[in-house]
GROMACS .gro file of C-alpha atoms in nm:
model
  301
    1UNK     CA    1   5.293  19.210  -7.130
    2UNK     CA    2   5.042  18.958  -7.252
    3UNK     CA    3   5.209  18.677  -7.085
    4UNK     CA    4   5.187  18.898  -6.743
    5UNK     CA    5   4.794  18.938  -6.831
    6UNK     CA    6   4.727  18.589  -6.860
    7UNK     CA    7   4.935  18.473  -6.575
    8UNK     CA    8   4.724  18.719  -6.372
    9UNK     CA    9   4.375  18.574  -6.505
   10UNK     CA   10   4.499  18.212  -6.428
   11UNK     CA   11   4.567  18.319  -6.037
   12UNK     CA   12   4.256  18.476  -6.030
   13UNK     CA   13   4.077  18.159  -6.184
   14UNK     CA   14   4.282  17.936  -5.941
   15UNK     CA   15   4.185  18.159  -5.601
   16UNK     CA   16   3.814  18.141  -5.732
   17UNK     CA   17   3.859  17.763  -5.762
   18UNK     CA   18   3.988  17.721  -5.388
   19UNK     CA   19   3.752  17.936  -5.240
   20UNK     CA   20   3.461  17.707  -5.418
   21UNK     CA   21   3.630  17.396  -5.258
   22UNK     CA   22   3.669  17.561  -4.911
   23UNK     CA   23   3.305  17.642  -4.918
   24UNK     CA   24   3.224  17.271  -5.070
   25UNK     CA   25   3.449  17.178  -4.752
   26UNK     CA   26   3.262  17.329  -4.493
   27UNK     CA   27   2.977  17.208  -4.221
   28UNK     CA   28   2.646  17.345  -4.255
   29UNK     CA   29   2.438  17.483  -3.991
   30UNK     CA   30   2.223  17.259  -3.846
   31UNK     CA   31   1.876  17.398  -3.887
   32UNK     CA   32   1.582  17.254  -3.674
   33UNK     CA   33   1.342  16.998  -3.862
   34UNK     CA   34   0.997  17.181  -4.034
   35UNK     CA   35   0.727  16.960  -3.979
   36UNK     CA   36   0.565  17.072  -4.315
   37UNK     CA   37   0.217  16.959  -4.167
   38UNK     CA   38   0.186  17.259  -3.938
   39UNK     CA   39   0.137  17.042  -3.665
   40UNK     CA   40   0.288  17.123  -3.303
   41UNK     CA   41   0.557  16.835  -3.147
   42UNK     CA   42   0.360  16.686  -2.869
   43UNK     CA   43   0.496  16.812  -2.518
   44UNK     CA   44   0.486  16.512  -2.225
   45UNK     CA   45   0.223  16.545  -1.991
   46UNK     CA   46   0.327  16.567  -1.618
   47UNK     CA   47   0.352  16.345  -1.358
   48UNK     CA   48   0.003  16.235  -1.273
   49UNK     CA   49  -0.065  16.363  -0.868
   50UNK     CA   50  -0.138  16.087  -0.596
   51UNK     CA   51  -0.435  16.098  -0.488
   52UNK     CA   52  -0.516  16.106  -0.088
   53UNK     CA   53  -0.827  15.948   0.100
   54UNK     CA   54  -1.027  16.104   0.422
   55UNK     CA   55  -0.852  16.162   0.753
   56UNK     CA   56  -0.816  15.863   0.975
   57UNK     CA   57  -0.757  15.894   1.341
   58UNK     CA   58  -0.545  15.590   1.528
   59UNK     CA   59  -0.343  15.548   1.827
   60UNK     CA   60  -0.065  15.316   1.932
   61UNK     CA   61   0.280  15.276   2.066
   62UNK     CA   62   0.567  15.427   1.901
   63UNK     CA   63   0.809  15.123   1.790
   64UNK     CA   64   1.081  15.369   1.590
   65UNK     CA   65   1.236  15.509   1.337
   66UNK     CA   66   1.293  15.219   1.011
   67UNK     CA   67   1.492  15.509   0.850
   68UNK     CA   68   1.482  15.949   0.816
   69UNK     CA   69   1.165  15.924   0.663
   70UNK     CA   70   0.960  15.630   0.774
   71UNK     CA   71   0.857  15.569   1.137
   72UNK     CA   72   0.686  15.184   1.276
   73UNK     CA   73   0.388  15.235   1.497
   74UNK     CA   74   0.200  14.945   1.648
   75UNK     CA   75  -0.209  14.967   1.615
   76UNK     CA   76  -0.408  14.724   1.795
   77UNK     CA   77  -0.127  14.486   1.825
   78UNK     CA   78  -0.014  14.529   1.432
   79UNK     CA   79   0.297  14.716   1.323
   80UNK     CA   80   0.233  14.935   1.046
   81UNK     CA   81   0.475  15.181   0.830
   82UNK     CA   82   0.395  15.529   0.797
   83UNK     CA   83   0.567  15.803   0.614
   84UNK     CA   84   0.683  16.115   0.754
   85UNK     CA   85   0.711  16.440   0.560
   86UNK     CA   86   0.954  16.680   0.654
   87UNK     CA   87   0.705  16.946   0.787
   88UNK     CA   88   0.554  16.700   1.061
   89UNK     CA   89   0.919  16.545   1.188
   90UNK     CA   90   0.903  16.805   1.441
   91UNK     CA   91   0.601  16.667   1.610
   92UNK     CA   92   0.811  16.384   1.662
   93UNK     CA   93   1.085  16.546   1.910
   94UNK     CA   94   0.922  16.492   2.229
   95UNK     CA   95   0.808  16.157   2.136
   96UNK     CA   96   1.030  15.829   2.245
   97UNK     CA   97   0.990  15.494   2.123
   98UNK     CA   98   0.729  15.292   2.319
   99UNK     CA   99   0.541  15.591   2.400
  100UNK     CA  100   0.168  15.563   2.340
  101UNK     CA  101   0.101  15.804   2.044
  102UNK     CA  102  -0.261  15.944   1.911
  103UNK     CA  103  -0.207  16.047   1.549
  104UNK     CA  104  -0.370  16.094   1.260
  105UNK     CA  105  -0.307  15.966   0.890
  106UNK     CA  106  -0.386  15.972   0.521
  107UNK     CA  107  -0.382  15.664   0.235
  108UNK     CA  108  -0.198  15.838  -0.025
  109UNK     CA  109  -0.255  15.637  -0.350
  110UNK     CA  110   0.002  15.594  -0.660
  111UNK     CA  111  -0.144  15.536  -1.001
  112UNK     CA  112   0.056  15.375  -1.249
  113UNK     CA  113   0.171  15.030  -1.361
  114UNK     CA  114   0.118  14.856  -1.017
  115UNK     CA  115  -0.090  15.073  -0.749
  116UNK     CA  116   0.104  15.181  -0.479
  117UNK     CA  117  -0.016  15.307  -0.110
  118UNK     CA  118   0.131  15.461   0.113
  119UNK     CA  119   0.056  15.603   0.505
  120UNK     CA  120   0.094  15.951   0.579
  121UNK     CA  121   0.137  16.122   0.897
  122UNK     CA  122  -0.065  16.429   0.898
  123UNK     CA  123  -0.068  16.526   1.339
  124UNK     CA  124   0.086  16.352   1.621
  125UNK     CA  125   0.094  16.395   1.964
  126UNK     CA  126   0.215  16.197   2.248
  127UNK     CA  127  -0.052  16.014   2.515
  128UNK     CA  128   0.081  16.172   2.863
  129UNK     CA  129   0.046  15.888   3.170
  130UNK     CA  130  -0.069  16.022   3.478
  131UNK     CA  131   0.242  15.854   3.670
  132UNK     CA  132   0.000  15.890   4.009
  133UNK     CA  133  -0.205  15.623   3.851
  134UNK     CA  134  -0.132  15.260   3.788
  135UNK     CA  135  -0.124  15.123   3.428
  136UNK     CA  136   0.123  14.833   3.429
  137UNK     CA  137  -0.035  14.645   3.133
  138UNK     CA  138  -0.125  14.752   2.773
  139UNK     CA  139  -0.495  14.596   2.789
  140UNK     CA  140  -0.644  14.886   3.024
  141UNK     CA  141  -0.618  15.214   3.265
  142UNK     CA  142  -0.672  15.195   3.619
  143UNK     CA  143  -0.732  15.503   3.897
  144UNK     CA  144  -0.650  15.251   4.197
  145UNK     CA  145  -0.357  15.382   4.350
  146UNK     CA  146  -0.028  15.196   4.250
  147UNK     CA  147   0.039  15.065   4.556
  148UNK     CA  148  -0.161  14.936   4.850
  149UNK     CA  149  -0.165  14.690   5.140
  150UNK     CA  150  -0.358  14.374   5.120
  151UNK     CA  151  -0.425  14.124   5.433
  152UNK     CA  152  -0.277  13.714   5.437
  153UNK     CA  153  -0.277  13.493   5.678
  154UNK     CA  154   0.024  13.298   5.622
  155UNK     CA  155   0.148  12.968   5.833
  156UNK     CA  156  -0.095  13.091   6.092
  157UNK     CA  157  -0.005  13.489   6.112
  158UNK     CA  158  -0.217  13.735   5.981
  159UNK     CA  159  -0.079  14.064   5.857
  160UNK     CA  160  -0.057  14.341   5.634
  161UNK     CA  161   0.190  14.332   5.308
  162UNK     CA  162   0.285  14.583   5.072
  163UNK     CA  163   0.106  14.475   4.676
  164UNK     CA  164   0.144  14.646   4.358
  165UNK     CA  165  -0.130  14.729   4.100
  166UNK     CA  166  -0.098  14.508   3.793
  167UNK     CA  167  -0.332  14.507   3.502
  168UNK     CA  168  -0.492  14.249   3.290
  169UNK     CA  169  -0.774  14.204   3.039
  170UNK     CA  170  -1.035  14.427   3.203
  171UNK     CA  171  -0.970  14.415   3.524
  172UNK     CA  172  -0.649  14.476   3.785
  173UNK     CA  173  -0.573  14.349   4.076
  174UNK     CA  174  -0.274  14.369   4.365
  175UNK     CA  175  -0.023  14.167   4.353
  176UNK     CA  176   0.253  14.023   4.648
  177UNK     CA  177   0.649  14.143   4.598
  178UNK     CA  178   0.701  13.691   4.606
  179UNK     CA  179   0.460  13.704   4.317
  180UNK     CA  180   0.469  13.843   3.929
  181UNK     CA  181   0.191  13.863   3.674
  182UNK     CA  182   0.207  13.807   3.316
  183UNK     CA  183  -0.027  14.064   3.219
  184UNK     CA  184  -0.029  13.940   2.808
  185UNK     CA  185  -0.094  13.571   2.935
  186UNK     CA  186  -0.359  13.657   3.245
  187UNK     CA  187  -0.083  13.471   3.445
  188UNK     CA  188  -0.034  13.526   3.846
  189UNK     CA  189   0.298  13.286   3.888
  190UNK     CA  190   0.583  13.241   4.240
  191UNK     CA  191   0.875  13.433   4.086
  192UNK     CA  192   1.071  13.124   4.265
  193UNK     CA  193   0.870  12.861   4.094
  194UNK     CA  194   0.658  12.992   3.763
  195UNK     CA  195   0.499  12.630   3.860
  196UNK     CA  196   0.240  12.771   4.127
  197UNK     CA  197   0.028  12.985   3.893
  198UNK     CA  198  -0.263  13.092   3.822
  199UNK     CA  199  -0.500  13.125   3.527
  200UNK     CA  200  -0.726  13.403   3.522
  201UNK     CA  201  -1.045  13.438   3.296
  202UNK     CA  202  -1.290  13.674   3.249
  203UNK     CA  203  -1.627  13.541   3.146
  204UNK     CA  204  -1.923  13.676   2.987
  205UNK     CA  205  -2.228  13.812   3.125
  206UNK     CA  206  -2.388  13.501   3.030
  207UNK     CA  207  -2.192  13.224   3.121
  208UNK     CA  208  -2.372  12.891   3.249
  209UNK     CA  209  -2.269  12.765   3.553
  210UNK     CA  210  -2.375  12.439   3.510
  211UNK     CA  211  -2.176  12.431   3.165
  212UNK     CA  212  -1.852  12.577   3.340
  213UNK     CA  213  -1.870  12.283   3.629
  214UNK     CA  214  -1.869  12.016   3.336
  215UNK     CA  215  -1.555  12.200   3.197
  216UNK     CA  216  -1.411  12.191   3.544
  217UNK     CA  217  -1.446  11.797   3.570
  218UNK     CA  218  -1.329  11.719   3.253
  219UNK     CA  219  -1.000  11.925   3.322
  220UNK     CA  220  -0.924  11.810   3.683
  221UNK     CA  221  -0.971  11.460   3.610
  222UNK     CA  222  -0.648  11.439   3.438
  223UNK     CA  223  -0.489  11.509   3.758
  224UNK     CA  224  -0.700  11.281   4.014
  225UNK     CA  225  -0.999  11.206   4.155
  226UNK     CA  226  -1.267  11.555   4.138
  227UNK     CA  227  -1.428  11.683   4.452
  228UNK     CA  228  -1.644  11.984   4.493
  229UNK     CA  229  -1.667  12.197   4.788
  230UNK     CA  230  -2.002  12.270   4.973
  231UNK     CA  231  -2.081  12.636   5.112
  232UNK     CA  232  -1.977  12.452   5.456
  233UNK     CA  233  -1.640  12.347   5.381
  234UNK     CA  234  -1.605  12.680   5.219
  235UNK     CA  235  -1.708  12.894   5.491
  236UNK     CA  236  -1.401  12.975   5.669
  237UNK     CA  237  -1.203  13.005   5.388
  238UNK     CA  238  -1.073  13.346   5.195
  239UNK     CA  239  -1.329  13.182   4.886
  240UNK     CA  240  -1.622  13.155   5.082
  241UNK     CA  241  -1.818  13.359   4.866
  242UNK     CA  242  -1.695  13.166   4.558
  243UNK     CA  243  -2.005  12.999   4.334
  244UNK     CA  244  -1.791  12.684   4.190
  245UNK     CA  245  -1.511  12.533   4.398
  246UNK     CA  246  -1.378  12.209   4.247
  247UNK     CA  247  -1.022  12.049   4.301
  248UNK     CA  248  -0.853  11.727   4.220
  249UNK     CA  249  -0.482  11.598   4.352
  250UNK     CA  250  -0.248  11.306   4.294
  251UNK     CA  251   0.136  11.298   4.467
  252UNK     CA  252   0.278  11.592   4.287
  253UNK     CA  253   0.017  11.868   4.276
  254UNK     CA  254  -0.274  11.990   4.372
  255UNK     CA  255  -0.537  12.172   4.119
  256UNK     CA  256  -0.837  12.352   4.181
  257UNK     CA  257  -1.087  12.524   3.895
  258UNK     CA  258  -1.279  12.800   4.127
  259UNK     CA  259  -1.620  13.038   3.969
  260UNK     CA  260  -1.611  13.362   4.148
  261UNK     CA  261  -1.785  13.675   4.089
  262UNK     CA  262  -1.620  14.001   4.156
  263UNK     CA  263  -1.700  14.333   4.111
  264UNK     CA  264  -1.979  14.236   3.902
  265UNK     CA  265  -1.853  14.026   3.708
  266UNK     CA  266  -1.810  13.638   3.709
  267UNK     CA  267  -1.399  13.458   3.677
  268UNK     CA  268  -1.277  13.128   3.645
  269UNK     CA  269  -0.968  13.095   3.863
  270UNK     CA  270  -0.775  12.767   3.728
  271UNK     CA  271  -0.486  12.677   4.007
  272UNK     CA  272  -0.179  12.486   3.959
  273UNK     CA  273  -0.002  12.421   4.283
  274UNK     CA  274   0.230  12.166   4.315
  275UNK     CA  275   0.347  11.999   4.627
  276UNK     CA  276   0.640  12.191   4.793
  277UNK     CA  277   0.778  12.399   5.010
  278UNK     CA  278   0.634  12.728   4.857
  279UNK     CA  279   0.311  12.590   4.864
  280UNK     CA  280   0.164  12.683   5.213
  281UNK     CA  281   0.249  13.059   5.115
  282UNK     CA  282   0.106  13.044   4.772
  283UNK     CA  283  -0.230  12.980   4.782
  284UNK     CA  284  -0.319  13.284   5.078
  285UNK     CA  285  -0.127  13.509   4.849
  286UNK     CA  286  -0.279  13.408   4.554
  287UNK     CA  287  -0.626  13.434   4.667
  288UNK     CA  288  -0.592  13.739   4.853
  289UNK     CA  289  -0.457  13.888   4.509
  290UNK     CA  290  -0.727  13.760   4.302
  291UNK     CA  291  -1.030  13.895   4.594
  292UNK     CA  292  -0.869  14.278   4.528
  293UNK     CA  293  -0.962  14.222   4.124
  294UNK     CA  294  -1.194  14.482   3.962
  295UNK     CA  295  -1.328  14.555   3.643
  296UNK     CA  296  -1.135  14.880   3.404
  297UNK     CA  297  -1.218  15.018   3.125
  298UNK     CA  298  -1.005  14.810   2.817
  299UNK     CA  299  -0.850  15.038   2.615
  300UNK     CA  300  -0.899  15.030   2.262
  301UNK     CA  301  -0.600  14.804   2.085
   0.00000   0.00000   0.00000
């Protein structure tokens, strides 16, 4: 009986001793850290807004899309990026590249370790062309009807031939189906030869005739010997009216550097025609072109 009794107390000493090892064993929960100084664990502070300048209104031409987001548009001749938010790609449906575009557009500003800007697109709307009015450059807008007859006298017949409206810098003028005009360059060239051309310029208010005659020497005596025209010599001519008329030749071409005012406004004509079979049709085309310029409006680039 005794020996029972203390067999029992050693079990129960030996279950005690494995349930202190289990619990010696086990993991303990982990418990948050006290900060014992009563002191709250800073919380970051949020993203610091962009900030966004004044409204500023543009236009240009529509170049595309550089991806989902980001659309080119050319301003005065520039390309620029802007951005384009979700709620304003809509505005864009009706609008195809190359279409002139009014628009207007925010600097959105990025603080932080190098500034960033970027150009939003806040309203856009397409410029509609009135297709019963000629505007075949991008330097101005012209009511003139887009197509027209104009009178040459060509190897000895006169008559009436169909001309299109082309546009320059400021001015427009009709232009012959054998003829093309570079509208970027001021250019009216023979789509046969690009070699008969001529270079138009529109001068100031104040130009000096006396100065511009000087110029015209100095250029055409590179080519030959310089003559100027009297009002006489003139007088038949489609330049009659013209208020410098100087030319110089050798064996391949013939240049002239003419001062003409039209429509109010004065033009130096510079002439390259070079000796060929073209050559008698050229020069009643080209001046019969250049006497139908007048002055447009420029629109803003």
């Amino acid at each position: 009986m005794r020996n029972t009794m203390n067999i029992s107390a050693s079990l129960v000493v030996l279950v005690m001793g494995f349930s202190l090892v289990a619990c010696g064993n086990s993991n303990p929960a982990v418990q948050p850290p006290t900060n014992n100084t009563g002191e709250q664990t800073p919380v970051p502070a949020p993203e610091e807004q962009p900030a966004e300048g004044d409204v500023i209104e543009a236009e240009g031409i529509l170049t595309g899309w550089a991806d989902p987001h980001t659309v080119e548009i050319r301003v005065k001749d520039e390309p620029m990026s802007f951005q384009v938010e979700e709620s304003v790609q809509p505005l864009f449906d009706d609008i195809d590249d190359e279409d002139t575009v009014r628009f207007k557009y925010v600097e959105r500003t990025f603080a932080g370790d190098t500034t960033i800007i970027q150009l939003v697109v806040k309203e856009i709307t397409k410029v509609e062309v009135d297709d019963d009015r000629a505007s075949t450059g991008a330097n101005g807008t012209s009511n003139r009807p887009k197509t027209s007859e104009l009178e040459v006298t060509v190897e000895g017949m006169t008559e009436k031939r169909p001309v299109t409206l082309a546009q320059g810098n400021g001015y427009s003028l009709y232009v012959f189906e054998p003829m093309a005009f570079d509208a970027d360059e001021n250019e009216l060239t023979m789509k046969i030869d690009p070699d008969y051309e001529v270079e138009i310029e529109k001068l100031p208010s104040d130009y000096n005739l006396d100065f511009l005659k000087m110029d015209a020497k100095e250029e055409l005596s590179e080519t030959g010997e310089v003559k100027e025209l009297t009002k006489k010599e003139l007088s038949t001519g489609s330049m009659n009216d013209a208020q410098l008329y100087m030319m110089s030749q050798n064996d391949k071409k013939t240049e002239y550097y003419i001062v003409k005012e039209l429509d109010g406004n004065g033009f130096i004509f510079r002439v390259n025609a070079p000796i060929g079979e073209p050559s008698e049709g050229f020069l009643p085309m080209a001046y019969a072109s250049l006497n139908s310029i007048m002055n447009e409006k420029v629109s803003p680039k």
